[in-house]
Amino acid sequence: MRLAIIGLVLLVAGGVTVVTGVLPWQEVAVLADRVAPILGFVIAMTVVTELVSEAGAFQWIARHVRGWGRGRSVMLWLLLALFATLSTIFLSLDTTAVLLTPVVVTVARQAGLPVLPFALTTVWLANTASLLLPISNLTNLLAQHNLGGISPAQFAQLMWAPSLAAIVVPLAFVAVVFRRELRKTYALDSARPAPTTSSTAAPDKVLLLVSAIVLVLLLPALVSGVAIWIPAALAAAILAVTFAVRRPKVLKVALIPWSLLLFTCGLFLVVEATQYLGASVLLGQVAGQGNGFLELLRLAMTGALGSNVVNNLPAYLLAEPLAGTPTRMAALLVGVNAGPLITPWASLATLLWHDRLVRMNVLIKWRGYAVFGLMVAPLTIVAAIAALAVVGPGGVFG
């Protein structure tokens, strides 16, 4: 509700700039043409992931992950980290925050292990692992459009090195700080089956099978080069029809993320107005120019600072005009994707993650979260920019 209220305020403020002529209608039309397919993809993927979760796919994986951990905490942690990474890369960071967080907490509790290292790994990877593909993060989709609509494969070729660094550094930090917790063992026979997503819905093998097939077909389709909203919409339609036959009560208007859409539309409009008034020019004095390591690091740190002060989406939009080359665009994405690890509002995924923890009675103190973030975020950004400078376009091995 709070997100919807903020979105409504932003939408009204943006509407005022249009009505008063501050932001020309022509600019609004260009903006709408750019973001409409992206928002369509967000809607479709939200429906897909919610229905896949309702079918029990995530819970099925969780039950097996406990067994694959073989009673060792570190093995279970690595498996859940792999799951979080793949979920973020192929289904987006918000999917990881919303759907994987309850699974991770449940698995840790059933294994009798501390929740904190598993929870932090989930939220950090939800942000830092979102660099590899356009579908991983909304900022990536915007960047893909700005780069001339390059294919997912080309995008991955640009981002693979910083993405790898941004995944490894947070994992190394957790491994060092929580080394005692990760040395523990757990009893396999004491774990109880994870509950289904809906307490009133019995497991349905048909829904589970259809969901698995849809995911297997959807993931390669999303990186095939076809406009991503098309396969996402088809997948959502197939799952919706299947649920309409098998479990129609699940199909509700609430499946569509109305609050997120309202917030995103309002934010786009307001940021577009500030850009038109010259905010990006002022930001350029901080972000600098050039494609050397220090210049790229300067841009990435600017994006990270903006993300933690406001939010990563407006931080990206304001700094986008400053990323005039693919290498600088990659550096900006490092800042706004891997940098929002300090404040709770830095990314929507972090807020969604915390909301799920509160619902499961897991206490996370924001002061401690910020202290860890102040250590992890700079290390991650420096490592990712170093990787970009070495193997990126124009780099030593690029």
Coordinates of C-alpha atoms in Angstrom, one line a residue:
M1 CA 0.0 0.0 0.0
R2 CA 2.8 2.4 0.9
L3 CA 4.5 1.7 -2.5
A4 CA 1.2 2.4 -4.3
I5 CA 0.7 5.7 -2.4
I6 CA 4.3 6.8 -3.3
G7 CA 3.6 5.8 -6.9
L8 CA 0.4 7.8 -7.0
V9 CA 2.2 10.9 -5.6
L10 CA 4.9 10.5 -8.2
L11 CA 2.4 10.0 -11.0
V12 CA 0.5 13.1 -10.0
A13 CA 3.8 15.1 -9.7
G14 CA 4.8 13.8 -13.2
G15 CA 1.4 14.7 -14.6
V16 CA 1.8 18.2 -13.3
T17 CA 5.1 18.6 -15.2
V18 CA 3.3 17.5 -18.4
V19 CA 0.2 19.7 -18.0
T20 CA 2.3 22.8 -17.2
G21 CA 4.6 22.2 -20.2
V22 CA 7.7 21.4 -18.2
L23 CA 7.9 18.0 -19.8
P24 CA 6.7 18.1 -23.5
W25 CA 4.1 15.5 -24.6
Q26 CA 6.5 14.3 -27.3
E27 CA 9.0 13.2 -24.6
V28 CA 6.2 11.4 -22.8
A29 CA 5.4 9.5 -26.0
V30 CA 9.0 8.5 -26.5
L31 CA 9.2 7.4 -22.9
A32 CA 6.0 5.3 -23.2
D33 CA 7.2 3.6 -26.4
R34 CA 10.4 2.7 -24.5
V35 CA 9.0 1.4 -21.3
A36 CA 5.7 -0.3 -22.4
P37 CA 7.3 -3.5 -23.5
I38 CA 9.5 -3.6 -20.4
L39 CA 6.5 -3.2 -18.1
G40 CA 4.6 -5.8 -20.1
F41 CA 7.5 -8.2 -19.4
V42 CA 7.4 -7.4 -15.7
I43 CA 3.7 -8.1 -15.5
A44 CA 4.0 -11.4 -17.4
M45 CA 7.0 -12.7 -15.4
T46 CA 5.3 -11.8 -12.1
V47 CA 2.3 -13.9 -13.1
V48 CA 4.6 -16.7 -14.2
T49 CA 6.6 -16.8 -11.1
E50 CA 3.6 -16.5 -8.8
L51 CA 1.8 -19.4 -10.5
V52 CA 5.0 -21.5 -10.6
S53 CA 5.3 -21.0 -6.9
E54 CA 1.6 -21.9 -6.4
A55 CA 2.3 -25.1 -8.3
G56 CA 4.9 -26.0 -5.7
A57 CA 8.0 -25.9 -8.0
F58 CA 10.1 -23.8 -5.5
Q59 CA 9.1 -26.0 -2.6
W60 CA 9.9 -29.2 -4.5
I61 CA 13.4 -27.8 -5.2
A62 CA 13.8 -26.8 -1.5
R63 CA 13.0 -30.3 -0.3
H64 CA 15.6 -31.8 -2.5
V65 CA 18.2 -29.2 -1.7
R66 CA 18.1 -30.2 1.9
G67 CA 19.0 -33.8 0.9
W68 CA 21.7 -32.7 -1.6
G69 CA 23.3 -30.7 1.3
R70 CA 24.2 -34.1 2.9
G71 CA 24.0 -32.7 6.4
R72 CA 26.7 -30.1 5.9
S73 CA 25.8 -26.4 6.4
V74 CA 28.4 -25.1 3.9
M75 CA 27.1 -27.5 1.2
L76 CA 23.5 -26.4 1.8
W77 CA 24.6 -22.8 1.7
L78 CA 26.4 -23.2 -1.6
L79 CA 23.4 -25.0 -3.1
L80 CA 21.0 -22.2 -2.0
A81 CA 23.4 -19.6 -3.3
L82 CA 23.5 -21.4 -6.7
F83 CA 19.7 -21.4 -6.6
A84 CA 19.5 -17.7 -5.8
T85 CA 22.0 -16.9 -8.5
L86 CA 20.1 -18.8 -11.2
S87 CA 16.8 -17.5 -10.1
T88 CA 18.1 -13.9 -10.2
I89 CA 19.8 -14.3 -13.6
F90 CA 16.9 -16.1 -15.4
L91 CA 13.8 -14.9 -13.5
S92 CA 14.9 -11.4 -12.1
L93 CA 16.1 -10.2 -8.7
D94 CA 12.5 -9.4 -7.5
T95 CA 11.6 -13.1 -8.1
T96 CA 14.5 -14.1 -5.9
A97 CA 13.5 -11.7 -3.2
V98 CA 9.8 -12.6 -3.2
L99 CA 9.7 -16.3 -3.8
L100 CA 13.1 -17.7 -2.8
T101 CA 13.4 -15.9 0.6
P102 CA 10.6 -17.9 2.2
V103 CA 12.1 -21.1 0.8
V104 CA 15.6 -20.3 2.1
V105 CA 14.3 -19.4 5.6
T106 CA 12.2 -22.5 5.8
V107 CA 15.1 -24.8 4.7
A108 CA 17.5 -23.2 7.2
R109 CA 15.0 -23.5 10.1
Q110 CA 14.2 -27.1 9.3
A111 CA 17.9 -27.9 9.2
G112 CA 18.3 -26.2 12.6
L113 CA 20.8 -23.7 11.2
P114 CA 21.1 -19.9 11.7
V115 CA 19.0 -18.0 9.2
L116 CA 21.1 -14.9 8.9
P117 CA 23.9 -16.1 6.6
F118 CA 21.3 -17.7 4.3
A119 CA 19.1 -14.6 4.3
L120 CA 21.9 -12.2 3.6
T121 CA 23.2 -14.4 0.8
T122 CA 19.8 -14.3 -0.8
V123 CA 19.3 -10.5 -0.8
W124 CA 22.9 -9.8 -1.8
L125 CA 22.8 -12.2 -4.7
A126 CA 19.4 -10.9 -5.7
N127 CA 21.1 -7.6 -6.3
T128 CA 24.7 -8.5 -7.4
A129 CA 23.8 -11.5 -9.5
S130 CA 21.5 -9.4 -11.6
L131 CA 24.1 -8.2 -14.1
L132 CA 24.4 -11.0 -16.6
L133 CA 21.2 -10.8 -18.7
P134 CA 18.7 -8.1 -19.7
I135 CA 15.9 -10.0 -17.9
S136 CA 17.7 -10.1 -14.6
N137 CA 17.0 -6.5 -13.7
L138 CA 14.8 -3.7 -14.9
T139 CA 17.8 -1.4 -15.2
N140 CA 19.4 -4.0 -17.6
L141 CA 16.3 -3.9 -19.8
L142 CA 16.6 -0.1 -20.0
A143 CA 20.3 -0.4 -20.8
Q144 CA 19.7 -3.0 -23.5
H145 CA 17.4 -0.5 -25.2
N146 CA 19.9 2.3 -24.8
L147 CA 22.6 0.1 -26.4
G148 CA 20.5 -0.3 -29.5
G149 CA 18.6 -3.4 -28.6
I150 CA 21.6 -5.7 -28.5
S151 CA 20.8 -9.4 -28.2
P152 CA 20.9 -11.1 -24.8
A153 CA 24.0 -13.0 -25.9
Q154 CA 25.8 -9.8 -26.7
F155 CA 24.6 -8.3 -23.4
A156 CA 26.0 -11.3 -21.6
Q157 CA 29.3 -11.0 -23.5
L158 CA 29.6 -7.4 -22.2
M159 CA 28.7 -8.2 -18.6
W160 CA 30.0 -11.7 -17.9
A161 CA 33.2 -10.7 -16.2
P162 CA 31.8 -8.0 -13.8
S163 CA 28.9 -10.3 -13.2
L164 CA 31.1 -13.1 -12.1
A165 CA 33.1 -10.8 -9.8
A166 CA 29.9 -9.4 -8.3
I167 CA 28.7 -12.9 -7.4
V168 CA 32.0 -14.2 -6.0
V169 CA 32.8 -11.2 -3.7
P170 CA 29.6 -11.3 -1.5
L171 CA 29.9 -15.1 -1.3
A172 CA 33.5 -14.8 -0.1
F173 CA 32.4 -12.2 2.5
V174 CA 29.7 -14.5 3.9
A175 CA 32.1 -17.5 3.9
V176 CA 34.6 -15.5 6.0
V177 CA 32.3 -13.7 8.4
F178 CA 30.0 -16.7 9.0
R179 CA 32.6 -19.4 8.8
R180 CA 31.6 -20.8 12.2
E181 CA 28.0 -21.1 11.3
L182 CA 28.9 -22.7 7.9
R183 CA 30.9 -25.4 9.6
K184 CA 27.9 -26.8 11.4
T185 CA 26.1 -30.0 10.4
Y186 CA 22.4 -30.9 10.4
A187 CA 20.4 -34.1 10.7
L188 CA 18.8 -35.1 7.5
D189 CA 16.1 -37.2 9.1
S190 CA 14.9 -34.2 11.3
A191 CA 13.9 -32.1 8.5
R192 CA 10.1 -31.8 7.9
P193 CA 8.6 -31.4 4.4
A194 CA 8.2 -27.8 3.4
P195 CA 4.6 -26.5 3.4
T196 CA 2.9 -25.7 0.1
T197 CA 2.5 -22.1 -0.9
S198 CA -1.2 -22.2 -0.2
S199 CA -2.2 -24.0 2.9
T200 CA -5.6 -24.9 1.4
A201 CA -4.4 -26.3 -1.9
A202 CA -3.4 -29.9 -2.2
P203 CA -0.3 -30.8 -4.3
D204 CA -1.2 -31.1 -8.0
K205 CA 1.2 -33.1 -10.1
V206 CA -0.3 -31.8 -13.3
L207 CA 0.3 -28.2 -12.3
L208 CA 3.8 -29.0 -11.1
L209 CA 4.6 -30.8 -14.4
V210 CA 3.1 -28.0 -16.6
S211 CA 5.0 -25.4 -14.6
A212 CA 8.3 -27.3 -15.0
I213 CA 7.8 -27.6 -18.8
V214 CA 6.9 -23.9 -19.1
L215 CA 10.0 -22.9 -17.2
V216 CA 12.3 -25.3 -19.3
L217 CA 10.9 -23.8 -22.5
L218 CA 10.7 -20.2 -21.3
L219 CA 14.3 -19.8 -20.1
P220 CA 16.0 -20.3 -23.5
A221 CA 13.2 -18.3 -25.2
L222 CA 14.1 -15.3 -23.0
V223 CA 17.7 -15.3 -24.3
S224 CA 16.9 -16.2 -27.9
G225 CA 16.8 -12.6 -29.1
V226 CA 13.0 -12.5 -29.5
A227 CA 11.3 -9.5 -27.8
I228 CA 11.2 -10.8 -24.2
W229 CA 7.7 -9.8 -23.5
I230 CA 6.4 -12.2 -26.1
P231 CA 7.6 -15.6 -24.6
A232 CA 6.8 -14.2 -21.1
A233 CA 3.3 -13.4 -22.1
L234 CA 2.8 -16.8 -23.7
A235 CA 4.1 -18.6 -20.6
A236 CA 1.8 -16.5 -18.4
A237 CA -1.2 -17.4 -20.7
I238 CA -0.4 -21.1 -20.7
L239 CA -0.1 -21.2 -16.9
A240 CA -3.2 -19.1 -16.5
V241 CA -5.3 -21.5 -18.6
T242 CA -3.9 -24.5 -16.8
F243 CA -4.8 -23.0 -13.4
A244 CA -8.2 -22.0 -14.7
V245 CA -8.9 -25.7 -15.3
R246 CA -7.1 -27.1 -12.2
R247 CA -7.2 -24.5 -9.5
P248 CA -9.2 -21.4 -10.6
K249 CA -9.3 -19.8 -7.2
V250 CA -5.6 -18.9 -7.5
L251 CA -6.3 -16.6 -10.5
K252 CA -6.8 -13.2 -8.9
V253 CA -6.3 -9.6 -9.9
A254 CA -3.7 -9.5 -7.1
L255 CA -1.4 -11.6 -9.3
I256 CA -0.6 -8.4 -11.2
P257 CA 1.8 -6.1 -9.3
W258 CA -0.4 -3.0 -9.4
S259 CA 1.6 -1.2 -6.7
L260 CA 4.9 -1.8 -8.4
L261 CA 3.5 -0.7 -11.8
L262 CA 2.1 2.5 -10.3
F263 CA 5.3 3.3 -8.5
T264 CA 7.4 2.5 -11.7
C265 CA 5.2 4.6 -14.0
G266 CA 5.3 7.6 -11.6
L267 CA 9.0 7.2 -11.1
F268 CA 9.7 7.1 -14.8
L269 CA 7.7 10.3 -15.4
V270 CA 9.3 12.3 -12.6
V271 CA 12.8 11.3 -13.5
E272 CA 12.2 12.1 -17.2
A273 CA 11.1 15.5 -16.1
T274 CA 14.2 16.1 -14.0
Q275 CA 16.4 14.8 -16.9
Y276 CA 14.7 17.3 -19.2
L277 CA 15.5 20.1 -16.7
G278 CA 19.2 19.2 -16.8
A279 CA 19.7 17.0 -13.7
S280 CA 22.0 14.6 -15.7
V281 CA 24.3 17.5 -16.7
L282 CA 24.8 18.3 -13.0
L283 CA 25.4 14.6 -12.2
G284 CA 27.9 14.4 -15.0
Q285 CA 30.3 16.7 -13.0
V286 CA 30.4 14.0 -10.4
A287 CA 30.4 10.9 -12.6
G288 CA 33.2 12.2 -14.9
Q289 CA 34.1 10.8 -18.4
G290 CA 36.4 8.2 -19.9
N291 CA 36.8 4.4 -20.1
G292 CA 39.8 3.9 -17.8
F293 CA 39.6 2.0 -14.6
L294 CA 39.4 5.1 -12.4
E295 CA 36.8 6.8 -14.6
L296 CA 34.7 3.6 -14.7
L297 CA 35.0 3.2 -11.0
R298 CA 33.9 6.9 -10.5
L299 CA 30.8 6.3 -12.6
A300 CA 30.0 3.1 -10.8
M301 CA 30.4 4.6 -7.4
T302 CA 28.2 7.5 -8.5
G303 CA 25.5 5.1 -9.5
A304 CA 25.9 3.2 -6.2
L305 CA 25.7 6.4 -4.1
G306 CA 22.6 7.5 -6.0
S307 CA 21.0 4.1 -5.5
N308 CA 21.5 4.1 -1.7
V309 CA 20.4 7.7 -1.3
V310 CA 17.3 7.4 -3.5
N311 CA 16.8 4.1 -5.3
N312 CA 18.6 2.3 -8.0
L313 CA 16.0 2.9 -10.7
P314 CA 16.1 6.7 -10.6
A315 CA 19.8 6.6 -10.1
Y316 CA 20.2 4.7 -13.4
L317 CA 17.8 6.9 -15.3
L318 CA 19.6 10.1 -14.2
A319 CA 23.0 8.7 -15.0
E320 CA 22.1 6.9 -18.2
P321 CA 23.0 9.9 -20.5
L322 CA 26.5 9.8 -19.0
A323 CA 27.1 6.2 -20.2
G324 CA 28.0 7.0 -23.8
T325 CA 29.9 3.8 -24.5
P326 CA 29.1 0.1 -23.8
T327 CA 31.9 0.0 -21.3
R328 CA 30.6 3.0 -19.4
M329 CA 27.1 1.5 -19.5
A330 CA 28.4 -1.7 -18.0
A331 CA 30.1 0.3 -15.2
L332 CA 26.9 2.2 -14.5
L333 CA 25.0 -1.1 -14.2
V334 CA 27.6 -2.4 -11.8
G335 CA 27.0 0.6 -9.6
V336 CA 23.2 0.5 -9.7
N337 CA 22.9 -3.3 -9.5
A338 CA 25.7 -4.4 -7.2
G339 CA 25.8 -1.2 -5.2
P340 CA 22.4 -1.1 -3.5
L341 CA 23.4 -3.1 -0.5
I342 CA 23.5 -0.5 2.2
T343 CA 20.1 1.2 2.7
P344 CA 16.8 -0.7 2.7
W345 CA 15.2 1.5 0.0
A346 CA 18.2 1.2 -2.4
S347 CA 16.4 -1.5 -4.4
L348 CA 12.8 -2.7 -4.5
A349 CA 14.2 -6.3 -4.1
T350 CA 15.6 -5.4 -0.7
L351 CA 12.3 -4.1 0.5
L352 CA 10.5 -7.1 -0.8
W353 CA 13.1 -9.4 0.9
H354 CA 12.6 -7.6 4.2
D355 CA 8.8 -7.8 3.9
R356 CA 9.1 -11.6 3.5
L357 CA 11.4 -11.9 6.5
V358 CA 9.0 -9.9 8.7
R359 CA 6.1 -12.2 7.7
M360 CA 8.2 -15.2 8.8
N361 CA 9.2 -13.5 12.1
V362 CA 12.9 -13.1 11.1
L363 CA 14.4 -10.0 12.7
I364 CA 17.0 -8.1 10.7
K365 CA 18.4 -4.9 12.1
W366 CA 19.0 -2.2 9.5
R367 CA 22.0 -0.8 11.3
G368 CA 23.8 -4.1 11.1
Y369 CA 22.7 -4.6 7.5
A370 CA 24.1 -1.2 6.6
V371 CA 27.4 -1.9 8.3
F372 CA 27.8 -5.2 6.4
G373 CA 26.7 -3.4 3.2
L374 CA 29.3 -0.6 3.7
M375 CA 32.0 -3.3 3.5
V376 CA 30.5 -5.6 0.8
A377 CA 29.3 -3.0 -1.7
P378 CA 32.6 -1.1 -2.3
L379 CA 34.6 -4.4 -2.5
T380 CA 32.1 -5.8 -4.9
I381 CA 32.1 -2.7 -7.1
V382 CA 35.9 -2.4 -7.2
A383 CA 36.2 -6.1 -8.1
A384 CA 33.5 -5.9 -10.8
I385 CA 35.0 -2.7 -12.4
A386 CA 38.5 -4.3 -12.3
A387 CA 37.1 -7.3 -14.2
L388 CA 35.4 -5.0 -16.6
A389 CA 38.6 -3.0 -17.2
V390 CA 40.6 -6.1 -17.8
V391 CA 38.4 -8.2 -20.1
G392 CA 35.7 -5.7 -21.2
P393 CA 35.7 -3.9 -24.5
G394 CA 39.0 -2.1 -24.9
G395 CA 40.4 -3.9 -21.8
V396 CA 43.7 -5.7 -21.5
F397 CA 42.1 -9.0 -22.7
G398 CA 39.0 -7.5 -24.2

